[in-house]
Coordinates of C-alpha atoms in Angstrom, one line a residue:
Chain M
M1 CA 12.5 -44.3 -17.6
D2 CA 9.7 -44.5 -20.1
F3 CA 8.2 -47.8 -21.2
N4 CA 6.4 -47.6 -24.6
L5 CA 4.4 -50.8 -24.2
S6 CA 2.2 -51.7 -27.2
L7 CA -0.6 -53.4 -25.3
G8 CA -2.5 -54.2 -28.4
A9 CA 0.3 -56.4 -29.7
F10 CA -0.4 -58.7 -26.7
N11 CA -4.1 -58.8 -26.9
D12 CA -5.6 -62.2 -27.1
T13 CA -5.5 -62.7 -30.9
K14 CA -7.9 -65.6 -31.1
Q15 CA -10.5 -63.5 -32.8
F16 CA -8.0 -63.0 -35.7
V17 CA -7.9 -65.9 -38.2
S18 CA -5.3 -66.4 -40.8
M19 CA -6.4 -65.6 -44.3
D20 CA -7.4 -68.4 -46.6
P21 CA -6.0 -68.4 -50.1
S22 CA -8.8 -70.8 -51.3
V23 CA -11.6 -68.3 -50.5
V24 CA -12.8 -65.4 -52.5
Y25 CA -13.3 -62.6 -49.9
D26 CA -15.9 -59.9 -50.3
I27 CA -13.3 -57.3 -49.4
I28 CA -9.6 -57.3 -48.8
I29 CA -7.9 -54.3 -47.2
L30 CA -4.3 -53.6 -47.9
G31 CA -2.6 -51.6 -45.1
G32 CA -3.0 -51.3 -41.4
G33 CA -2.8 -47.6 -40.6
P34 CA -5.8 -45.5 -39.5
A35 CA -7.5 -45.8 -42.9
G36 CA -7.2 -49.6 -43.2
L37 CA -8.1 -50.3 -39.6
T38 CA -11.2 -48.0 -39.8
A39 CA -12.2 -49.6 -43.1
A40 CA -11.9 -53.0 -41.4
V41 CA -14.3 -52.1 -38.6
Y42 CA -16.9 -50.8 -41.1
C43 CA -16.6 -53.8 -43.4
M44 CA -17.0 -56.2 -40.5
R45 CA -20.0 -54.4 -39.1
K46 CA -21.6 -54.7 -42.5
G47 CA -21.1 -58.5 -42.1
L48 CA -19.0 -58.9 -45.2
K49 CA -16.3 -61.5 -45.4
T50 CA -13.2 -59.3 -45.0
G51 CA -9.5 -59.8 -44.8
I52 CA -6.7 -57.3 -44.0
I53 CA -3.1 -57.6 -45.1
I54 CA -0.7 -55.5 -43.1
R55 CA 3.0 -54.8 -43.4
D56 CA 3.5 -52.4 -40.5
L57 CA 0.6 -52.2 -38.0
G58 CA -0.3 -48.6 -37.3
G59 CA 1.8 -47.3 -40.2
Q60 CA 3.2 -43.8 -39.5
V61 CA 1.1 -43.4 -36.4
A62 CA 3.1 -46.2 -34.7
E63 CA 6.2 -44.1 -35.2
T64 CA 4.6 -40.8 -33.9
A65 CA 5.6 -39.8 -30.4
G66 CA 2.5 -37.9 -29.5
V67 CA -0.9 -37.1 -31.2
E68 CA -2.7 -33.9 -30.1
N69 CA -5.3 -33.5 -32.8
Y70 CA -7.3 -36.8 -32.9
M71 CA -10.7 -36.0 -31.5
G72 CA -11.5 -37.5 -28.2
Y73 CA -8.0 -37.4 -27.0
R74 CA -6.3 -34.2 -26.0
Y75 CA -3.0 -36.1 -26.0
I76 CA -2.3 -39.7 -26.8
S77 CA 0.9 -41.5 -27.8
G78 CA 1.0 -42.9 -31.3
V79 CA 1.6 -46.4 -29.9
E80 CA -1.5 -46.2 -27.6
L81 CA -3.7 -44.9 -30.4
V82 CA -2.7 -47.8 -32.6
D83 CA -3.5 -50.1 -29.7
K84 CA -7.0 -48.7 -29.5
F85 CA -7.5 -49.0 -33.2
Q86 CA -6.4 -52.6 -33.2
G87 CA -8.5 -53.3 -30.1
Q88 CA -11.6 -52.2 -32.0
V89 CA -10.7 -54.3 -35.0
Q90 CA -10.2 -57.3 -32.7
E91 CA -13.8 -57.2 -31.8
F92 CA -14.4 -59.1 -35.0
S93 CA -13.0 -62.4 -36.4
I94 CA -11.4 -60.8 -39.4
G95 CA -8.9 -62.5 -41.7
F96 CA -5.6 -61.1 -40.7
E97 CA -2.1 -61.2 -42.1
T98 CA 0.8 -59.1 -40.7
G99 CA 4.3 -58.7 -41.9
A100 CA 3.2 -59.3 -45.4
T101 CA 4.0 -57.1 -48.4
V102 CA 1.9 -56.9 -51.5
Q103 CA 3.7 -57.3 -54.8
S104 CA 1.0 -56.7 -57.3
L105 CA -2.8 -56.3 -57.7
E106 CA -4.8 -57.5 -60.7
G107 CA -8.2 -56.0 -61.5
G108 CA -11.2 -57.9 -62.9
P109 CA -14.4 -59.3 -61.4
V110 CA -12.3 -61.2 -58.9
K111 CA -9.2 -59.2 -57.9
K112 CA -6.0 -61.1 -57.3
I113 CA -3.5 -59.9 -54.7
H114 CA 0.0 -61.4 -55.0
L115 CA 2.2 -61.2 -52.0
E116 CA 6.0 -61.0 -52.1
D117 CA 6.2 -64.3 -50.2
G118 CA 4.4 -66.0 -53.2
R119 CA 0.9 -66.3 -51.7
L120 CA -2.2 -65.2 -53.6
F121 CA -5.4 -63.9 -52.1
Q122 CA -8.7 -63.1 -53.9
A123 CA -11.5 -60.6 -53.3
K124 CA -14.5 -59.1 -55.1
A125 CA -13.3 -55.6 -53.9
V126 CA -10.0 -54.2 -52.6
I127 CA -9.4 -51.2 -50.5
V128 CA -5.8 -49.8 -50.8
T129 CA -4.6 -48.0 -47.7
T130 CA -0.9 -48.6 -47.9
G131 CA 0.1 -45.1 -46.8
K132 CA 3.4 -43.4 -47.2
S133 CA 7.1 -44.1 -46.5
W134 CA 10.1 -41.8 -45.9
R135 CA 11.4 -40.3 -49.1
R136 CA 15.0 -41.1 -50.0
L137 CA 17.4 -38.6 -51.6
G138 CA 18.3 -40.8 -54.5
V139 CA 21.9 -39.7 -54.6
P140 CA 25.1 -41.7 -54.9
G141 CA 26.2 -43.1 -51.5
E142 CA 22.8 -42.9 -49.9
K143 CA 22.1 -46.6 -50.1
E144 CA 25.6 -47.7 -49.5
F145 CA 25.9 -45.7 -46.2
T146 CA 22.5 -46.3 -44.8
G147 CA 23.1 -47.4 -41.2
R148 CA 26.7 -46.2 -41.5
G149 CA 26.0 -42.5 -41.2
V150 CA 22.9 -42.1 -43.4
A151 CA 19.8 -42.1 -41.2
Y152 CA 16.1 -41.5 -41.4
C153 CA 14.9 -41.9 -37.7
T154 CA 16.1 -39.3 -35.3
T155 CA 14.6 -40.8 -32.2
C156 CA 16.4 -44.1 -33.1
D157 CA 19.8 -42.9 -34.2
A158 CA 20.5 -39.4 -32.7
P159 CA 22.4 -40.9 -29.7
F160 CA 25.0 -42.3 -32.1
F161 CA 26.0 -38.8 -33.2
A162 CA 26.9 -37.4 -29.7
G163 CA 30.0 -35.2 -30.1
K164 CA 29.9 -35.5 -33.9
K165 CA 29.0 -33.3 -36.9
V166 CA 25.8 -33.9 -38.8
V167 CA 23.8 -32.7 -41.7
V168 CA 20.0 -32.6 -41.7
V169 CA 18.4 -32.4 -45.1
G170 CA 15.1 -30.6 -45.2
G171 CA 13.7 -27.5 -43.6
G172 CA 10.1 -28.5 -43.0
N173 CA 8.7 -29.6 -39.6
S174 CA 10.4 -33.0 -39.5
G175 CA 13.7 -31.5 -40.6
I176 CA 13.6 -28.8 -37.9
E177 CA 12.5 -31.3 -35.2
A178 CA 15.4 -33.6 -36.2
A179 CA 17.8 -30.6 -36.1
I180 CA 16.7 -29.7 -32.6
D181 CA 17.1 -33.3 -31.3
L182 CA 20.5 -33.5 -32.9
A183 CA 21.7 -30.0 -31.8
R184 CA 21.3 -31.3 -28.2
V185 CA 23.9 -34.0 -28.7
A186 CA 26.0 -33.2 -31.8
T187 CA 28.8 -30.6 -31.8
H188 CA 27.4 -29.1 -35.0
V189 CA 24.3 -29.4 -37.2
T190 CA 24.0 -28.1 -40.7
I191 CA 20.5 -27.9 -42.2
V192 CA 20.5 -28.1 -46.0
Q193 CA 17.3 -26.6 -47.3
F194 CA 16.1 -26.7 -50.9
L195 CA 14.1 -23.5 -50.7
D196 CA 15.2 -20.0 -49.6
T197 CA 13.4 -20.2 -46.3
L198 CA 12.4 -22.8 -43.7
T199 CA 8.9 -24.1 -44.1
G200 CA 8.3 -25.5 -40.6
D201 CA 6.0 -24.0 -38.0
K202 CA 7.0 -20.7 -36.4
I203 CA 7.1 -22.3 -32.9
L204 CA 9.7 -24.9 -34.0
I205 CA 11.8 -22.3 -35.8
E206 CA 12.0 -20.3 -32.6
R207 CA 13.0 -23.3 -30.7
L208 CA 15.7 -24.1 -33.3
N209 CA 17.1 -20.5 -33.1
E210 CA 17.9 -21.0 -29.4
F211 CA 20.8 -23.3 -30.5
S212 CA 24.2 -21.7 -31.4
N213 CA 25.6 -24.9 -33.0
V214 CA 23.2 -24.9 -36.0
D215 CA 23.8 -23.5 -39.5
I216 CA 21.4 -23.4 -42.3
I217 CA 22.4 -23.5 -46.0
Y218 CA 19.5 -22.3 -48.1
E219 CA 18.8 -23.1 -51.8
H220 CA 21.2 -26.1 -51.8
E221 CA 20.6 -29.7 -52.6
V222 CA 22.6 -32.8 -51.7
T223 CA 24.3 -34.4 -54.7
E224 CA 26.4 -37.1 -53.1
I225 CA 27.4 -38.8 -49.9
K226 CA 31.0 -39.9 -49.5
G227 CA 33.0 -41.8 -46.9
D228 CA 35.0 -44.9 -46.3
A229 CA 33.8 -47.2 -43.4
S230 CA 31.2 -44.6 -42.6
V231 CA 30.1 -41.1 -43.9
N232 CA 32.7 -38.3 -43.8
T233 CA 31.5 -35.9 -46.5
V234 CA 28.2 -34.6 -47.8
V235 CA 28.5 -32.9 -51.2
V236 CA 26.0 -30.1 -51.8
R237 CA 25.3 -27.9 -54.8
K238 CA 23.9 -24.4 -55.0
R239 CA 20.7 -24.6 -57.0
K240 CA 21.1 -21.3 -58.9
S241 CA 24.8 -21.3 -59.7
G242 CA 25.5 -25.0 -59.6
A243 CA 28.5 -24.4 -57.4
G244 CA 29.5 -27.4 -55.4
K245 CA 30.7 -27.6 -51.8
D246 CA 31.9 -30.3 -49.5
I247 CA 30.5 -30.4 -45.9
N248 CA 32.5 -32.4 -43.4
A249 CA 30.0 -34.6 -41.5
D250 CA 29.9 -37.9 -39.7
G251 CA 26.2 -38.3 -40.4
I252 CA 23.3 -37.2 -42.5
F253 CA 19.6 -37.3 -41.5
V254 CA 17.2 -37.3 -44.4
E255 CA 13.9 -35.5 -43.6
I256 CA 12.5 -34.6 -47.0
G257 CA 9.0 -35.8 -46.6
L258 CA 7.2 -38.9 -47.7
I259 CA 6.4 -40.9 -50.9
P260 CA 3.2 -42.9 -51.4
N261 CA 3.5 -46.7 -51.2
S262 CA 1.8 -47.2 -54.6
G263 CA 4.6 -48.8 -56.6
F264 CA 2.8 -52.1 -56.8
L265 CA -0.1 -50.4 -58.5
K266 CA 1.8 -49.0 -61.5
G267 CA -0.1 -49.9 -64.6
T268 CA -3.1 -51.1 -62.6
V269 CA -4.8 -47.9 -61.3
E270 CA -4.4 -44.3 -62.2
L271 CA -1.8 -42.4 -60.1
N272 CA -1.3 -38.6 -60.0
E273 CA 2.0 -36.8 -60.6
A274 CA 3.0 -37.4 -57.0
G275 CA 2.5 -41.1 -57.4
E276 CA -0.7 -41.0 -55.2
I277 CA -3.7 -43.0 -56.2
S278 CA -6.3 -40.8 -57.9
I279 CA -9.6 -41.1 -56.2
D280 CA -13.0 -39.5 -56.5
C281 CA -15.1 -38.2 -53.6
A282 CA -16.4 -41.8 -52.9
C283 CA -12.8 -43.2 -52.7
R284 CA -13.2 -45.0 -56.1
T285 CA -10.1 -45.5 -58.2
S286 CA -9.9 -45.7 -62.0
V287 CA -10.6 -49.5 -61.7
P288 CA -14.1 -50.7 -60.7
G289 CA -14.0 -52.5 -57.4
I290 CA -10.6 -51.1 -56.3
F291 CA -11.0 -48.4 -53.7
A292 CA -8.4 -46.4 -51.8
A293 CA -8.1 -44.2 -48.7
G294 CA -5.7 -42.3 -46.6
D295 CA -2.2 -40.9 -47.2
V296 CA -1.6 -43.1 -50.3
T297 CA -4.3 -41.3 -52.2
S298 CA -4.8 -37.9 -53.8
V299 CA -7.0 -36.7 -50.9
P300 CA -5.8 -33.3 -49.8
F301 CA -4.1 -33.1 -46.3
K302 CA -2.6 -36.1 -44.7
Q303 CA -3.9 -36.3 -41.2
I304 CA -4.7 -39.3 -38.9
I305 CA -8.3 -38.1 -38.5
I306 CA -8.7 -37.6 -42.3
A307 CA -7.2 -41.0 -43.1
A308 CA -9.6 -42.6 -40.6
G309 CA -12.6 -40.8 -42.1
E310 CA -11.5 -41.7 -45.6
G311 CA -11.2 -45.3 -44.5
A312 CA -14.8 -45.4 -43.4
K313 CA -15.9 -43.8 -46.7
A314 CA -13.9 -46.3 -48.8
A315 CA -15.4 -49.2 -46.8
L316 CA -18.9 -48.0 -47.3
S317 CA -18.3 -47.5 -51.1
A318 CA -16.7 -51.0 -51.3
C319 CA -19.7 -52.5 -49.4
D320 CA -22.1 -50.9 -51.8
Y321 CA -20.0 -52.3 -54.7
V322 CA -20.1 -55.8 -53.3
L323 CA -23.8 -55.8 -52.1
K324 CA -25.4 -53.7 -54.8
G325 CA -22.9 -53.9 -57.6
E326 CA -22.4 -50.1 -57.5
Chain U
M1 CA 11.2 -45.1 -6.6
A2 CA 9.5 -47.7 -8.6
L3 CA 10.4 -48.0 -12.3
F4 CA 6.8 -48.9 -13.2
D5 CA 3.9 -46.7 -12.3
Q6 CA 0.6 -48.2 -11.5
K7 CA -0.8 -48.0 -15.0
I8 CA 2.2 -49.8 -16.6
Q9 CA 2.2 -52.3 -13.8
D10 CA -1.4 -53.2 -14.5
Q11 CA -0.7 -53.4 -18.3
L12 CA 2.3 -55.6 -17.8
K13 CA 0.3 -57.9 -15.4
Q14 CA -2.3 -58.2 -18.1
V15 CA 0.3 -59.3 -20.7
L16 CA 2.0 -61.7 -18.2
G17 CA -1.4 -63.2 -17.5
Q18 CA -1.1 -64.9 -20.9
M19 CA 2.0 -66.9 -19.9
K20 CA 1.5 -70.6 -20.2
E21 CA 4.4 -72.2 -18.3
R22 CA 6.9 -70.8 -15.9
V23 CA 9.8 -68.7 -17.0
N24 CA 13.0 -68.2 -15.0
L25 CA 14.9 -65.0 -15.4
V26 CA 18.6 -65.2 -14.8
F27 CA 20.1 -61.8 -14.1
V28 CA 23.9 -61.3 -14.1
T29 CA 25.4 -58.3 -12.3
Q30 CA 28.3 -57.7 -9.9
E31 CA 28.8 -56.7 -6.3
F32 CA 29.6 -53.1 -7.0
E33 CA 26.9 -52.5 -9.6
C34 CA 27.3 -50.2 -12.6
G35 CA 24.5 -47.6 -13.0
S36 CA 22.7 -49.6 -15.6
C37 CA 23.2 -52.8 -13.6
S38 CA 21.3 -51.5 -10.6
D39 CA 18.5 -50.1 -12.8
T40 CA 18.3 -53.4 -14.6
R41 CA 18.2 -55.3 -11.3
Q42 CA 15.3 -53.2 -10.2
F43 CA 13.6 -53.8 -13.6
V44 CA 13.9 -57.6 -13.3
E45 CA 12.8 -57.5 -9.7
E46 CA 9.8 -55.5 -10.4
I47 CA 8.8 -57.6 -13.4
T48 CA 9.2 -60.8 -11.4
G49 CA 6.9 -59.4 -8.8
L50 CA 4.1 -59.0 -11.3
S51 CA 3.6 -62.7 -12.1
D52 CA 3.5 -66.0 -10.1
K53 CA 4.9 -67.7 -13.2
L54 CA 8.1 -65.7 -13.2
S55 CA 11.1 -66.3 -10.9
L56 CA 14.5 -64.6 -10.7
T57 CA 18.0 -65.9 -10.1
V58 CA 20.8 -63.4 -9.6
Y59 CA 24.4 -64.3 -10.3
D60 CA 27.6 -62.3 -9.7
F61 CA 29.7 -61.9 -12.8
Q62 CA 32.9 -62.5 -10.8
K63 CA 31.9 -64.9 -7.9
D64 CA 29.6 -67.1 -10.0
G65 CA 32.1 -67.2 -12.9
D66 CA 31.4 -70.8 -13.9
K67 CA 27.7 -70.5 -13.9
V68 CA 27.9 -67.2 -15.8
K69 CA 30.3 -68.8 -18.3
S70 CA 27.9 -71.7 -18.9
Y71 CA 25.4 -69.2 -20.2
G72 CA 28.0 -67.6 -22.4
V73 CA 27.4 -64.2 -20.7
D74 CA 30.4 -62.0 -21.4
K75 CA 29.1 -58.6 -20.2
I76 CA 26.7 -57.1 -17.8
P77 CA 24.0 -56.2 -17.1
A78 CA 22.6 -59.4 -18.7
I79 CA 19.2 -61.2 -18.6
V80 CA 18.9 -64.8 -19.8
L81 CA 15.5 -66.4 -20.2
L82 CA 15.1 -70.0 -19.1
D83 CA 12.0 -72.1 -19.7
A84 CA 10.0 -74.1 -17.1
D85 CA 12.6 -76.9 -17.2
N86 CA 15.4 -74.3 -16.6
K87 CA 16.6 -74.9 -20.1
D88 CA 18.6 -72.1 -21.7
R89 CA 16.6 -71.2 -24.9
G90 CA 19.4 -69.0 -26.3
I91 CA 17.7 -65.7 -25.5
R92 CA 19.7 -62.8 -23.9
F93 CA 19.1 -59.1 -23.2
Y94 CA 22.2 -57.1 -22.6
G95 CA 21.3 -53.7 -21.0
L96 CA 17.9 -52.6 -19.7
P97 CA 15.0 -53.3 -22.2
G98 CA 13.2 -50.1 -21.5
G99 CA 11.5 -47.7 -23.9
Y100 CA 10.1 -49.5 -26.9
E101 CA 12.2 -52.6 -26.0
I102 CA 9.8 -53.5 -23.2
N103 CA 7.8 -55.0 -26.1
S104 CA 10.5 -57.4 -27.2
F105 CA 11.1 -58.4 -23.6
M106 CA 7.4 -59.2 -23.0
Q107 CA 7.2 -61.0 -26.3
S108 CA 10.2 -63.2 -25.5
I109 CA 8.8 -64.0 -22.0
L110 CA 5.5 -65.1 -23.5
E111 CA 7.1 -67.2 -26.2
V112 CA 9.5 -68.9 -23.8
S113 CA 6.4 -69.7 -21.7
G114 CA 4.9 -71.5 -24.7
H115 CA 2.5 -68.8 -25.8
G116 CA 3.2 -67.9 -29.4
E117 CA 1.8 -68.1 -32.9
E118 CA 3.0 -70.9 -35.1
L119 CA 5.5 -69.9 -37.8
P120 CA 4.6 -70.7 -41.4
V121 CA 5.7 -74.2 -42.4
G122 CA 8.2 -73.0 -45.0
I123 CA 10.0 -70.7 -42.5
K124 CA 10.0 -73.4 -39.8
D125 CA 11.6 -75.9 -42.2
R126 CA 14.3 -73.4 -43.1
I127 CA 15.1 -72.7 -39.4
G128 CA 15.2 -76.4 -38.7
K129 CA 17.8 -76.9 -41.4
I130 CA 20.4 -74.6 -39.8
K131 CA 23.2 -76.9 -38.5
K132 CA 26.0 -74.4 -37.8
D133 CA 26.3 -72.4 -34.5
I134 CA 24.8 -69.0 -35.1
H135 CA 25.1 -66.0 -32.8
I136 CA 22.9 -63.0 -33.6
Q137 CA 23.5 -59.7 -31.9
V138 CA 20.8 -57.0 -32.4
F139 CA 21.9 -53.5 -31.5
V140 CA 19.1 -51.2 -30.4
S141 CA 18.4 -47.8 -28.9
L142 CA 15.4 -47.4 -26.6
G143 CA 13.8 -44.7 -28.7
C144 CA 13.6 -46.9 -31.8
P145 CA 10.1 -48.1 -32.7
Y146 CA 11.4 -50.6 -35.3
C147 CA 13.9 -52.3 -33.0
P148 CA 11.7 -54.6 -30.9
N149 CA 10.5 -56.5 -34.0
A150 CA 14.2 -57.2 -35.0
V151 CA 14.9 -58.4 -31.5
S152 CA 11.8 -60.6 -31.3
T153 CA 12.6 -62.1 -34.7
A154 CA 16.1 -63.0 -33.6
H155 CA 14.9 -64.4 -30.3
R156 CA 12.2 -66.4 -32.1
L157 CA 15.0 -68.0 -34.3
A158 CA 16.9 -68.9 -31.1
L159 CA 13.8 -70.4 -29.6
E160 CA 13.1 -72.6 -32.7
N161 CA 16.7 -73.9 -33.1
D162 CA 19.2 -74.8 -30.3
K163 CA 22.1 -73.9 -32.6
I164 CA 21.0 -70.3 -32.5
T165 CA 21.6 -67.8 -29.7
A166 CA 20.3 -64.2 -30.0
D167 CA 21.2 -61.1 -28.0
M168 CA 19.5 -57.7 -27.7
V169 CA 22.4 -55.3 -27.1
E170 CA 21.4 -51.8 -25.9
A171 CA 24.0 -49.7 -27.8
S172 CA 24.5 -46.9 -25.3
T173 CA 25.1 -49.3 -22.4
F174 CA 27.9 -51.0 -24.5
P175 CA 29.5 -48.1 -26.5
H176 CA 32.7 -50.1 -27.1
L177 CA 30.7 -52.8 -28.9
A178 CA 28.7 -50.2 -30.8
N179 CA 32.0 -48.8 -31.9
K180 CA 33.5 -52.1 -32.7
Y181 CA 30.6 -53.0 -35.0
N182 CA 30.4 -49.4 -36.3
V183 CA 26.8 -49.0 -35.2
S184 CA 25.4 -45.6 -36.2
G185 CA 21.9 -46.7 -37.0
V186 CA 19.6 -49.2 -35.4
P187 CA 18.4 -51.9 -35.5
K188 CA 21.8 -53.2 -36.6
I189 CA 22.1 -57.0 -36.7
I190 CA 25.5 -58.8 -36.5
I191 CA 25.5 -62.5 -37.3
N192 CA 28.6 -64.5 -36.3
E193 CA 30.8 -61.4 -36.5
T194 CA 31.0 -61.8 -40.3
H195 CA 27.5 -60.9 -41.6
E196 CA 25.3 -57.9 -40.9
L197 CA 21.9 -56.5 -41.6
T198 CA 20.7 -52.9 -41.1
G199 CA 17.2 -51.9 -40.5
A200 CA 14.0 -53.9 -40.1
H201 CA 13.9 -57.3 -41.8
P202 CA 11.3 -60.1 -41.8
V203 CA 12.3 -63.5 -40.6
A204 CA 13.0 -64.6 -44.2
G205 CA 15.6 -61.7 -44.4
F206 CA 17.4 -63.1 -41.4
L207 CA 17.3 -66.6 -42.9
D208 CA 18.7 -65.4 -46.2
E209 CA 21.7 -63.9 -44.4
I210 CA 22.2 -66.9 -42.1
E211 CA 22.0 -69.3 -45.0
K212 CA 25.0 -67.6 -46.5
I213 CA 27.2 -68.5 -43.6

């Protein structure tokens, strides 16, 4: 039996202080993934009055089973890596809010951060590191049947589909990994892929090919999810001909990538076509004093080590802005 | 063979070192133990051995029927957390809290021991205003990184208000319940049989649902 203990969550948190709404901070960081936590360490080392507002500590890393490409560790679990990041931030008495979601951000000489719970925090500079979330299909039935057959987390929910038929949407790495996990327990797995080929790594496709209970439908998209108490049918459409088809299934796992958590910035800073925050090489956004780093930005390649590096860069840019007015 | 290797033992000791007052674990099993019962017994025995502030009482589901009933335990394996005064704080774990769920188990031990952050005043007020009996069941799987938060939130509500009891239910240990409540995604939260939440929710989300009852 494994025990995925998050030691960092139990560290003595006396170094962390609640954030004070009556204070104008030098810098407030939004987001607690690798970019945000790295930025926090850099800002605190510069001696600036810093706060960090976090919805999900660790972000995507906390949900990653194993990491094999973060330098210094040949292998480390996602949970452990987040613990180490948090431990390093905890060296400082930083203003800290967890479980808080930002509703909107206003620019100006003093930036105003409105939280969904009604609180307001203020800072001279803001670093946005809010990362990405799972992309939804956006088809009828998806929302209605979430938790009743529509699923996004294979490690969480695969056990509930033992002996059942499932659809996996997406033929990239996460889709193929989900299909492999599900093929072990489900009677049948159908992969619905938008393109005419799988885009996942060769090593994963070879592993997938070892299963005899997996079908792949290429160049199709899901148009509707139907059921009564729970899902029983996934409706797909052939992209070229438009021909529709019903797939009998008890569940559908959606593995079609990620979308940036930038909705609260619409109308505030410039976003690119993918909804990512457009940044320059110093992590500056279109608004003076608002910086951004990591997966939520237009930076090419989304990797833990890149997000951490970008977080450092954004922090140094923000420090310059606060200290030198640059 | 021990469930905890040396590394995890040391880490758990470090966490338990933050306990303030004693916590008593009540474990309910039966003479001929089910597979998960004997694993869970080993789990609570090993945990108890890691701190002087933890003690363990084992009851038999059949023979100690009255005692078991007084805790409202209706299935096994079950773990009930009692505080230093042996007061039932409404916190139960049904099934072995392994995998990610070790985090909610440790969190609940620390909170029952009196080590915990204060809740925001507004939230505390809302919890205090709940006058009806509330029973929260949080269905989890052990590979679910989002589930411990849901369990901890439910347990915190139970800790704050005696009207509330909160259970972690490991879905694969109790498939008939997972079926009954149509659990196909976790965390799934059932409140008083009539209301449900799916996925991760902040404490305010729990309260919104409870206040509808």
